């Protein structure tokens, strides 16, 4: 990564933070409904990993904390916000909502709300990639607590025996909703859990985007070279509650303070400032520009977009005009 | 009689049953230290400790199976599935183990577990958090299915479910946990079979369960005040087995039936009630029975579309008016 890349990453991560925090406000204003899971604090994970991959070309899948992964893959933030507003212009045409962002054009294959659901889907996409013979890879981002689903173990086993080009990224934020990892999980270090399947793995600081990038580069290269699956664990922390309906009461203020000292954006910013590549004023200008963009373009687009039409409630339930429904039309 | 909320009634039932029998345990995600997503187990971890109030990993099929295994040896687990949508993952153990073990062991073994979960469509939770699965549970021979429409039922049904020697699934509703109602001060056990006439009438029977009982009651009010139609409302708190006698008795009286269900129509409560009416009292009917059901789609996120997908009291009124040509 050169300086320009780092500056771009800084901007992207700051954008991600501001985007999520604006979602928070919009939720409080009741513009966004349902469940809303924010990524604040974890930005270096998606950005570091996807920077080392080919976002838009490699296939990416994740859970319900999905806005930022979609945007990093190339989804238009305007459409993501419009989706959260439930608008027809949204990335899932207002049908999906926050937990179900999809942008198939940019190979962002979705956000899923059932914990552990994407593990086998990611392996399946890797299987398809293998059959097609391209050098793309499949990347699955999920949380630490998801690893207690049966699908985790079943998918690791299948990925290994079939040598599938899939990278599993564990965003270990130490909690599954209100349950701390050591209360739910026998082996707290997640990267160790795949050794039973002989899958290579690593554990990395998930707050330092450069460290994430480095570890991810190794992982991505390994998977892309045809050697099979890889498991990367990133140690991170979510700043907000699990979702908007979570009070966060189960975490100590000390713990929160400790993690906020390792903010991924501030870490990178200060490093750039120290290296003389950035001034605090540059950073502030960048921030202002981002805030303006979010307000003037993204929120405005979501606000002004039309609602889906009730007449189209049943659209997208089944394929339209598929000749094979009638036996090929014969 | 004290007023309490639906969640408080469920919590009270847990508490009393755990105090009564040291073999009663509860398990589920975030039910212990956090007290449960809907507070149904609030304070129980502090009171009964981690051996009996168990925070589980996110392993629905695993801990459901574990609960079933424990029940073989006399434990009485109350398993909370945070949202009914996640019960799909536990379906193998519930269906293949709990519901069948009594039969396939020739009556030697039983799995007296209670599984309870938040069902129904709430507010904009999207397709994967809005399933109504009662029809799925109803289709499982060997499993009892009940669904409380009031805090009183929520309390009494859980109490009986814990004591009952069959596996029982309790379908609660995400939108009803804060609903208030009277619950008797003294301990009581609600029957797990039967139905309640919650409003008497002679012109048409409105069948509801869980939240749709409330749509039926609202509709009956409107029908009476605005259209002079006196509807009887029946609460089908037991979905499996359904109360054949109660359903037939009311239809013999009113000669008309409307079934209100929050789920999609196919293979659902409405279809089943209609079949029972056909089988029990077809020649008593003055009009074909009608279902008021959800549109057959995954539930959309958008608020307007979501509302259009799920029926309400006005839809029940419209169905009855159409039946009467009014
Ligand atoms: C099958 C299933 N069970 C339970 C839930 C409820 N739930 C949603 S997120 C979550 C915690 C997941 O934690 P983790 O995998 O660590 O991801 P994080 O939210 O921390 O990013 C739970 C229990 C669910 N959505 N799906
Ligand atoms: Mg987590």
mmCIF file with all atom_site columns, C-alpha atoms in Angstrom, chain B residues 125-288:
data_model
loop_
_atom_site.group_PDB
_atom_site.id
_atom_site.type_symbol
_atom_site.label_atom_id
_atom_site.label_alt_id
_atom_site.label_comp_id
_atom_site.label_asym_id
_atom_site.label_entity_id
_atom_site.label_seq_id
_atom_site.pdbx_PDB_ins_code
_atom_site.Cartn_x
_atom_site.Cartn_y
_atom_site.Cartn_z
_atom_site.occupancy
_atom_site.B_iso_or_equiv
_atom_site.pdbx_formal_charge
_atom_site.auth_seq_id
_atom_site.auth_comp_id
_atom_site.auth_asym_id
_atom_site.auth_atom_id
_atom_site.pdbx_PDB_model_num
ATOM 1   C CA . UNK B 1 125 ? -37.889 -6.847  10.576 1.00 0.00 ? 125 UNK B CA 1
ATOM 2   C CA . UNK B 1 126 ? -37.603 -8.154  7.037  1.00 0.00 ? 126 UNK B CA 1
ATOM 3   C CA . UNK B 1 127 ? -38.120 -11.504 5.377  1.00 0.00 ? 127 UNK B CA 1
ATOM 4   C CA . UNK B 1 128 ? -35.838 -13.559 7.614  1.00 0.00 ? 128 UNK B CA 1
ATOM 5   C CA . UNK B 1 129 ? -37.293 -12.229 10.872 1.00 0.00 ? 129 UNK B CA 1
ATOM 6   C CA . UNK B 1 130 ? -41.004 -12.191 10.090 1.00 0.00 ? 130 UNK B CA 1
ATOM 7   C CA . UNK B 1 131 ? -41.999 -15.799 9.545  1.00 0.00 ? 131 UNK B CA 1
ATOM 8   C CA . UNK B 1 132 ? -45.195 -17.159 10.980 1.00 0.00 ? 132 UNK B CA 1
ATOM 9   C CA . UNK B 1 133 ? -44.477 -20.813 11.512 1.00 0.00 ? 133 UNK B CA 1
ATOM 10  C CA . UNK B 1 134 ? -47.451 -22.109 13.463 1.00 0.00 ? 134 UNK B CA 1
ATOM 11  C CA . UNK B 1 135 ? -48.571 -24.073 10.421 1.00 0.00 ? 135 UNK B CA 1
ATOM 12  C CA . UNK B 1 136 ? -45.244 -25.883 10.382 1.00 0.00 ? 136 UNK B CA 1
ATOM 13  C CA . UNK B 1 137 ? -45.459 -26.942 14.034 1.00 0.00 ? 137 UNK B CA 1
ATOM 14  C CA . UNK B 1 138 ? -49.110 -27.924 13.604 1.00 0.00 ? 138 UNK B CA 1
ATOM 15  C CA . UNK B 1 139 ? -48.131 -30.403 10.961 1.00 0.00 ? 139 UNK B CA 1
ATOM 16  C CA . UNK B 1 140 ? -45.956 -32.414 13.356 1.00 0.00 ? 140 UNK B CA 1
ATOM 17  C CA . UNK B 1 141 ? -47.656 -35.443 14.882 1.00 0.00 ? 141 UNK B CA 1
ATOM 18  C CA . UNK B 1 142 ? -46.532 -35.963 18.467 1.00 0.00 ? 142 UNK B CA 1
ATOM 19  C CA . UNK B 1 143 ? -46.123 -32.272 19.232 1.00 0.00 ? 143 UNK B CA 1
ATOM 20  C CA . UNK B 1 144 ? -48.651 -30.060 21.010 1.00 0.00 ? 144 UNK B CA 1
ATOM 21  C CA . UNK B 1 145 ? -48.970 -26.492 19.797 1.00 0.00 ? 145 UNK B CA 1
ATOM 22  C CA . UNK B 1 146 ? -50.526 -23.678 21.808 1.00 0.00 ? 146 UNK B CA 1
ATOM 23  C CA . UNK B 1 147 ? -50.543 -19.947 21.281 1.00 0.00 ? 147 UNK B CA 1
ATOM 24  C CA . UNK B 1 148 ? -51.548 -17.388 23.905 1.00 0.00 ? 148 UNK B CA 1
ATOM 25  C CA . UNK B 1 149 ? -53.618 -14.349 22.974 1.00 0.00 ? 149 UNK B CA 1
ATOM 26  C CA . UNK B 1 150 ? -53.553 -12.771 26.456 1.00 0.00 ? 150 UNK B CA 1
ATOM 27  C CA . UNK B 1 151 ? -51.204 -12.516 29.439 1.00 0.00 ? 151 UNK B CA 1
ATOM 28  C CA . UNK B 1 152 ? -53.480 -14.867 31.333 1.00 0.00 ? 152 UNK B CA 1
ATOM 29  C CA . UNK B 1 153 ? -53.146 -17.530 28.663 1.00 0.00 ? 153 UNK B CA 1
ATOM 30  C CA . UNK B 1 154 ? -49.418 -16.888 28.351 1.00 0.00 ? 154 UNK B CA 1
ATOM 31  C CA . UNK B 1 155 ? -49.082 -17.646 32.037 1.00 0.00 ? 155 UNK B CA 1
ATOM 32  C CA . UNK B 1 156 ? -51.420 -20.618 32.281 1.00 0.00 ? 156 UNK B CA 1
ATOM 33  C CA . UNK B 1 157 ? -50.379 -22.309 29.067 1.00 0.00 ? 157 UNK B CA 1
ATOM 34  C CA . UNK B 1 158 ? -46.699 -22.230 29.994 1.00 0.00 ? 158 UNK B CA 1
ATOM 35  C CA . UNK B 1 159 ? -47.497 -23.629 33.443 1.00 0.00 ? 159 UNK B CA 1
ATOM 36  C CA . UNK B 1 160 ? -49.375 -26.566 31.961 1.00 0.00 ? 160 UNK B CA 1
ATOM 37  C CA . UNK B 1 161 ? -46.856 -27.068 29.193 1.00 0.00 ? 161 UNK B CA 1
ATOM 38  C CA . UNK B 1 162 ? -44.072 -27.535 31.736 1.00 0.00 ? 162 UNK B CA 1
ATOM 39  C CA . UNK B 1 163 ? -46.094 -30.143 33.634 1.00 0.00 ? 163 UNK B CA 1
ATOM 40  C CA . UNK B 1 164 ? -47.441 -31.929 30.563 1.00 0.00 ? 164 UNK B CA 1
ATOM 41  C CA . UNK B 1 165 ? -45.629 -35.099 29.538 1.00 0.00 ? 165 UNK B CA 1
ATOM 42  C CA . UNK B 1 166 ? -45.634 -34.271 25.837 1.00 0.00 ? 166 UNK B CA 1
ATOM 43  C CA . UNK B 1 167 ? -43.387 -31.868 23.996 1.00 0.00 ? 167 UNK B CA 1
ATOM 44  C CA . UNK B 1 168 ? -45.221 -28.555 23.688 1.00 0.00 ? 168 UNK B CA 1
ATOM 45  C CA . UNK B 1 169 ? -44.454 -25.683 21.367 1.00 0.00 ? 169 UNK B CA 1
ATOM 46  C CA . UNK B 1 170 ? -45.689 -22.252 22.500 1.00 0.00 ? 170 UNK B CA 1
ATOM 47  C CA . UNK B 1 171 ? -46.069 -19.639 19.807 1.00 0.00 ? 171 UNK B CA 1
ATOM 48  C CA . UNK B 1 172 ? -45.874 -16.161 21.309 1.00 0.00 ? 172 UNK B CA 1
ATOM 49  C CA . UNK B 1 173 ? -45.988 -12.874 19.424 1.00 0.00 ? 173 UNK B CA 1
ATOM 50  C CA . UNK B 1 174 ? -43.315 -10.281 19.071 1.00 0.00 ? 174 UNK B CA 1
ATOM 51  C CA . UNK B 1 175 ? -45.871 -7.457  19.185 1.00 0.00 ? 175 UNK B CA 1
ATOM 52  C CA . UNK B 1 176 ? -47.688 -8.746  22.260 1.00 0.00 ? 176 UNK B CA 1
ATOM 53  C CA . UNK B 1 177 ? -45.012 -8.876  24.969 1.00 0.00 ? 177 UNK B CA 1
ATOM 54  C CA . UNK B 1 178 ? -46.021 -5.464  26.293 1.00 0.00 ? 178 UNK B CA 1
ATOM 55  C CA . UNK B 1 179 ? -49.727 -6.118  26.100 1.00 0.00 ? 179 UNK B CA 1
ATOM 56  C CA . UNK B 1 180 ? -51.460 -5.799  29.472 1.00 0.00 ? 180 UNK B CA 1
ATOM 57  C CA . UNK B 1 181 ? -54.149 -8.039  30.910 1.00 0.00 ? 181 UNK B CA 1
ATOM 58  C CA . UNK B 1 182 ? -55.535 -9.530  34.082 1.00 0.00 ? 182 UNK B CA 1
ATOM 59  C CA . UNK B 1 183 ? -53.854 -12.600 35.475 1.00 0.00 ? 183 UNK B CA 1
ATOM 60  C CA . UNK B 1 184 ? -55.286 -14.319 38.571 1.00 0.00 ? 184 UNK B CA 1
ATOM 61  C CA . UNK B 1 185 ? -53.184 -13.967 41.702 1.00 0.00 ? 185 UNK B CA 1
ATOM 62  C CA . UNK B 1 186 ? -53.558 -17.610 42.577 1.00 0.00 ? 186 UNK B CA 1
ATOM 63  C CA . UNK B 1 187 ? -51.729 -20.259 40.612 1.00 0.00 ? 187 UNK B CA 1
ATOM 64  C CA . UNK B 1 188 ? -53.639 -21.740 37.706 1.00 0.00 ? 188 UNK B CA 1
ATOM 65  C CA . UNK B 1 189 ? -53.105 -24.110 34.821 1.00 0.00 ? 189 UNK B CA 1
ATOM 66  C CA . UNK B 1 190 ? -54.658 -23.410 31.457 1.00 0.00 ? 190 UNK B CA 1
ATOM 67  C CA . UNK B 1 191 ? -55.819 -26.430 29.446 1.00 0.00 ? 191 UNK B CA 1
ATOM 68  C CA . UNK B 1 192 ? -53.618 -27.285 26.468 1.00 0.00 ? 192 UNK B CA 1
ATOM 69  C CA . UNK B 1 193 ? -56.597 -28.381 24.395 1.00 0.00 ? 193 UNK B CA 1
ATOM 70  C CA . UNK B 1 194 ? -59.918 -26.731 23.585 1.00 0.00 ? 194 UNK B CA 1
ATOM 71  C CA . UNK B 1 195 ? -60.945 -23.228 22.555 1.00 0.00 ? 195 UNK B CA 1
ATOM 72  C CA . UNK B 1 196 ? -62.606 -20.223 24.169 1.00 0.00 ? 196 UNK B CA 1
ATOM 73  C CA . UNK B 1 197 ? -65.694 -18.351 23.124 1.00 0.00 ? 197 UNK B CA 1
ATOM 74  C CA . UNK B 1 198 ? -64.478 -14.832 23.808 1.00 0.00 ? 198 UNK B CA 1
ATOM 75  C CA . UNK B 1 199 ? -67.541 -13.078 22.409 1.00 0.00 ? 199 UNK B CA 1
ATOM 76  C CA . UNK B 1 200 ? -70.987 -14.552 21.908 1.00 0.00 ? 200 UNK B CA 1
ATOM 77  C CA . UNK B 1 201 ? -72.871 -13.970 18.687 1.00 0.00 ? 201 UNK B CA 1
ATOM 78  C CA . UNK B 1 202 ? -75.303 -15.714 16.381 1.00 0.00 ? 202 UNK B CA 1
ATOM 79  C CA . UNK B 1 203 ? -74.690 -14.416 12.866 1.00 0.00 ? 203 UNK B CA 1
ATOM 80  C CA . UNK B 1 204 ? -71.162 -15.551 12.033 1.00 0.00 ? 204 UNK B CA 1
ATOM 81  C CA . UNK B 1 205 ? -68.206 -17.127 13.817 1.00 0.00 ? 205 UNK B CA 1
ATOM 82  C CA . UNK B 1 206 ? -64.828 -15.416 13.620 1.00 0.00 ? 206 UNK B CA 1
ATOM 83  C CA . UNK B 1 207 ? -62.008 -17.811 14.420 1.00 0.00 ? 207 UNK B CA 1
ATOM 84  C CA . UNK B 1 208 ? -58.711 -16.325 15.541 1.00 0.00 ? 208 UNK B CA 1
ATOM 85  C CA . UNK B 1 209 ? -55.614 -17.320 17.467 1.00 0.00 ? 209 UNK B CA 1
ATOM 86  C CA . UNK B 1 210 ? -52.895 -15.306 19.139 1.00 0.00 ? 210 UNK B CA 1
ATOM 87  C CA . UNK B 1 211 ? -52.873 -11.786 17.643 1.00 0.00 ? 211 UNK B CA 1
ATOM 88  C CA . UNK B 1 212 ? -55.707 -12.458 15.226 1.00 0.00 ? 212 UNK B CA 1
ATOM 89  C CA . UNK B 1 213 ? -58.124 -12.963 18.143 1.00 0.00 ? 213 UNK B CA 1
ATOM 90  C CA . UNK B 1 214 ? -57.738 -9.238  18.700 1.00 0.00 ? 214 UNK B CA 1
ATOM 91  C CA . UNK B 1 215 ? -58.471 -8.444  15.061 1.00 0.00 ? 215 UNK B CA 1
ATOM 92  C CA . UNK B 1 216 ? -61.595 -10.593 15.339 1.00 0.00 ? 216 UNK B CA 1
ATOM 93  C CA . UNK B 1 217 ? -62.751 -8.800  18.486 1.00 0.00 ? 217 UNK B CA 1
ATOM 94  C CA . UNK B 1 218 ? -62.221 -5.402  16.880 1.00 0.00 ? 218 UNK B CA 1
ATOM 95  C CA . UNK B 1 219 ? -64.000 -6.560  13.758 1.00 0.00 ? 219 UNK B CA 1
ATOM 96  C CA . UNK B 1 220 ? -66.912 -7.937  15.789 1.00 0.00 ? 220 UNK B CA 1
ATOM 97  C CA . UNK B 1 221 ? -67.298 -4.566  17.434 1.00 0.00 ? 221 UNK B CA 1
ATOM 98  C CA . UNK B 1 222 ? -67.383 -2.738  14.126 1.00 0.00 ? 222 UNK B CA 1
ATOM 99  C CA . UNK B 1 223 ? -69.753 -5.304  12.609 1.00 0.00 ? 223 UNK B CA 1
ATOM 100 C CA . UNK B 1 224 ? -72.136 -4.945  15.514 1.00 0.00 ? 224 UNK B CA 1
ATOM 101 C CA . UNK B 1 225 ? -72.094 -1.162  15.688 1.00 0.00 ? 225 UNK B CA 1
ATOM 102 C CA . UNK B 1 226 ? -72.071 -0.358  12.010 1.00 0.00 ? 226 UNK B CA 1
ATOM 103 C CA . UNK B 1 227 ? -73.708 -3.294  10.293 1.00 0.00 ? 227 UNK B CA 1
ATOM 104 C CA . UNK B 1 228 ? -75.912 -4.957  12.878 1.00 0.00 ? 228 UNK B CA 1
ATOM 105 C CA . UNK B 1 229 ? -74.068 -8.237  12.507 1.00 0.00 ? 229 UNK B CA 1
ATOM 106 C CA . UNK B 1 230 ? -73.458 -10.124 15.753 1.00 0.00 ? 230 UNK B CA 1
ATOM 107 C CA . UNK B 1 231 ? -70.276 -12.149 15.424 1.00 0.00 ? 231 UNK B CA 1
ATOM 108 C CA . UNK B 1 232 ? -69.142 -14.881 17.742 1.00 0.00 ? 232 UNK B CA 1
ATOM 109 C CA . UNK B 1 233 ? -65.392 -14.859 18.333 1.00 0.00 ? 233 UNK B CA 1
ATOM 110 C CA . UNK B 1 234 ? -63.529 -18.064 19.090 1.00 0.00 ? 234 UNK B CA 1
ATOM 111 C CA . UNK B 1 235 ? -59.981 -18.115 20.404 1.00 0.00 ? 235 UNK B CA 1
ATOM 112 C CA . UNK B 1 236 ? -58.154 -21.171 19.113 1.00 0.00 ? 236 UNK B CA 1
ATOM 113 C CA . UNK B 1 237 ? -55.399 -21.091 21.737 1.00 0.00 ? 237 UNK B CA 1
ATOM 114 C CA . UNK B 1 238 ? -54.699 -24.767 20.995 1.00 0.00 ? 238 UNK B CA 1
ATOM 115 C CA . UNK B 1 239 ? -53.571 -25.190 17.406 1.00 0.00 ? 239 UNK B CA 1
ATOM 116 C CA . UNK B 1 240 ? -52.657 -28.820 17.702 1.00 0.00 ? 240 UNK B CA 1
ATOM 117 C CA . UNK B 1 241 ? -54.808 -30.645 18.331 1.00 0.00 ? 241 UNK B CA 1
ATOM 118 C CA . UNK B 1 242 ? -57.493 -28.216 17.180 1.00 0.00 ? 242 UNK B CA 1
ATOM 119 C CA . UNK B 1 243 ? -60.795 -28.201 19.045 1.00 0.00 ? 243 UNK B CA 1
ATOM 120 C CA . UNK B 1 244 ? -63.025 -29.986 16.518 1.00 0.00 ? 244 UNK B CA 1
ATOM 121 C CA . UNK B 1 245 ? -66.029 -30.035 18.826 1.00 0.00 ? 245 UNK B CA 1
ATOM 122 C CA . UNK B 1 246 ? -65.764 -26.354 19.720 1.00 0.00 ? 246 UNK B CA 1
ATOM 123 C CA . UNK B 1 247 ? -65.354 -25.321 16.082 1.00 0.00 ? 247 UNK B CA 1
ATOM 124 C CA . UNK B 1 248 ? -68.357 -27.385 14.991 1.00 0.00 ? 248 UNK B CA 1
ATOM 125 C CA . UNK B 1 249 ? -70.548 -26.263 17.899 1.00 0.00 ? 249 UNK B CA 1
ATOM 126 C CA . UNK B 1 250 ? -70.124 -22.612 17.015 1.00 0.00 ? 250 UNK B CA 1
ATOM 127 C CA . UNK B 1 251 ? -70.697 -23.127 13.303 1.00 0.00 ? 251 UNK B CA 1
ATOM 128 C CA . UNK B 1 252 ? -73.862 -25.111 14.079 1.00 0.00 ? 252 UNK B CA 1
ATOM 129 C CA . UNK B 1 253 ? -75.051 -22.024 15.915 1.00 0.00 ? 253 UNK B CA 1
ATOM 130 C CA . UNK B 1 254 ? -74.012 -19.275 13.490 1.00 0.00 ? 254 UNK B CA 1
ATOM 131 C CA . UNK B 1 255 ? -73.906 -21.207 10.182 1.00 0.00 ? 255 UNK B CA 1
ATOM 132 C CA . UNK B 1 256 ? -71.071 -19.013 8.922  1.00 0.00 ? 256 UNK B CA 1
ATOM 133 C CA . UNK B 1 257 ? -67.338 -18.986 9.484  1.00 0.00 ? 257 UNK B CA 1
ATOM 134 C CA . UNK B 1 258 ? -64.429 -16.639 8.866  1.00 0.00 ? 258 UNK B CA 1
ATOM 135 C CA . UNK B 1 259 ? -60.926 -17.620 9.936  1.00 0.00 ? 259 UNK B CA 1
ATOM 136 C CA . UNK B 1 260 ? -58.369 -14.886 10.524 1.00 0.00 ? 260 UNK B CA 1
ATOM 137 C CA . UNK B 1 261 ? -54.721 -15.910 10.407 1.00 0.00 ? 261 UNK B CA 1
ATOM 138 C CA . UNK B 1 262 ? -51.550 -13.892 10.253 1.00 0.00 ? 262 UNK B CA 1
ATOM 139 C CA . UNK B 1 263 ? -49.833 -16.497 8.111  1.00 0.00 ? 263 UNK B CA 1
ATOM 140 C CA . UNK B 1 264 ? -50.124 -17.220 4.410  1.00 0.00 ? 264 UNK B CA 1
ATOM 141 C CA . UNK B 1 265 ? -53.247 -19.223 3.491  1.00 0.00 ? 265 UNK B CA 1
ATOM 142 C CA . UNK B 1 266 ? -51.709 -22.364 2.043  1.00 0.00 ? 266 UNK B CA 1
ATOM 143 C CA . UNK B 1 267 ? -51.589 -25.351 4.380  1.00 0.00 ? 267 UNK B CA 1
ATOM 144 C CA . UNK B 1 268 ? -52.490 -23.168 7.325  1.00 0.00 ? 268 UNK B CA 1
ATOM 145 C CA . UNK B 1 269 ? -54.795 -22.775 10.297 1.00 0.00 ? 269 UNK B CA 1
ATOM 146 C CA . UNK B 1 270 ? -57.595 -21.495 8.073  1.00 0.00 ? 270 UNK B CA 1
ATOM 147 C CA . UNK B 1 271 ? -57.302 -24.436 5.717  1.00 0.00 ? 271 UNK B CA 1
ATOM 148 C CA . UNK B 1 272 ? -57.407 -26.826 8.645  1.00 0.00 ? 272 UNK B CA 1
ATOM 149 C CA . UNK B 1 273 ? -60.411 -25.183 10.294 1.00 0.00 ? 273 UNK B CA 1
ATOM 150 C CA . UNK B 1 274 ? -62.257 -25.206 6.977  1.00 0.00 ? 274 UNK B CA 1
ATOM 151 C CA . UNK B 1 275 ? -61.527 -28.890 6.572  1.00 0.00 ? 275 UNK B CA 1
ATOM 152 C CA . UNK B 1 276 ? -62.879 -29.553 10.059 1.00 0.00 ? 276 UNK B CA 1
ATOM 153 C CA . UNK B 1 277 ? -66.039 -27.574 9.296  1.00 0.00 ? 277 UNK B CA 1
ATOM 154 C CA . UNK B 1 278 ? -66.456 -29.587 6.112  1.00 0.00 ? 278 UNK B CA 1
ATOM 155 C CA . UNK B 1 279 ? -66.010 -32.838 7.931  1.00 0.00 ? 279 UNK B CA 1
ATOM 156 C CA . UNK B 1 280 ? -68.118 -31.998 10.994 1.00 0.00 ? 280 UNK B CA 1
ATOM 157 C CA . UNK B 1 281 ? -70.953 -29.747 9.883  1.00 0.00 ? 281 UNK B CA 1
ATOM 158 C CA . UNK B 1 282 ? -70.940 -29.010 6.165  1.00 0.00 ? 282 UNK B CA 1
ATOM 159 C CA . UNK B 1 283 ? -74.727 -29.056 5.855  1.00 0.00 ? 283 UNK B CA 1
ATOM 160 C CA . UNK B 1 284 ? -75.097 -26.480 8.608  1.00 0.00 ? 284 UNK B CA 1
ATOM 161 C CA . UNK B 1 285 ? -73.391 -23.840 6.491  1.00 0.00 ? 285 UNK B CA 1
ATOM 162 C CA . UNK B 1 286 ? -75.286 -20.916 4.992  1.00 0.00 ? 286 UNK B CA 1
ATOM 163 C CA . UNK B 1 287 ? -72.236 -19.639 3.136  1.00 0.00 ? 287 UNK B CA 1
ATOM 164 C CA . UNK B 1 288 ? -68.824 -20.962 2.156  1.00 0.00 ? 288 UNK B CA 1
#
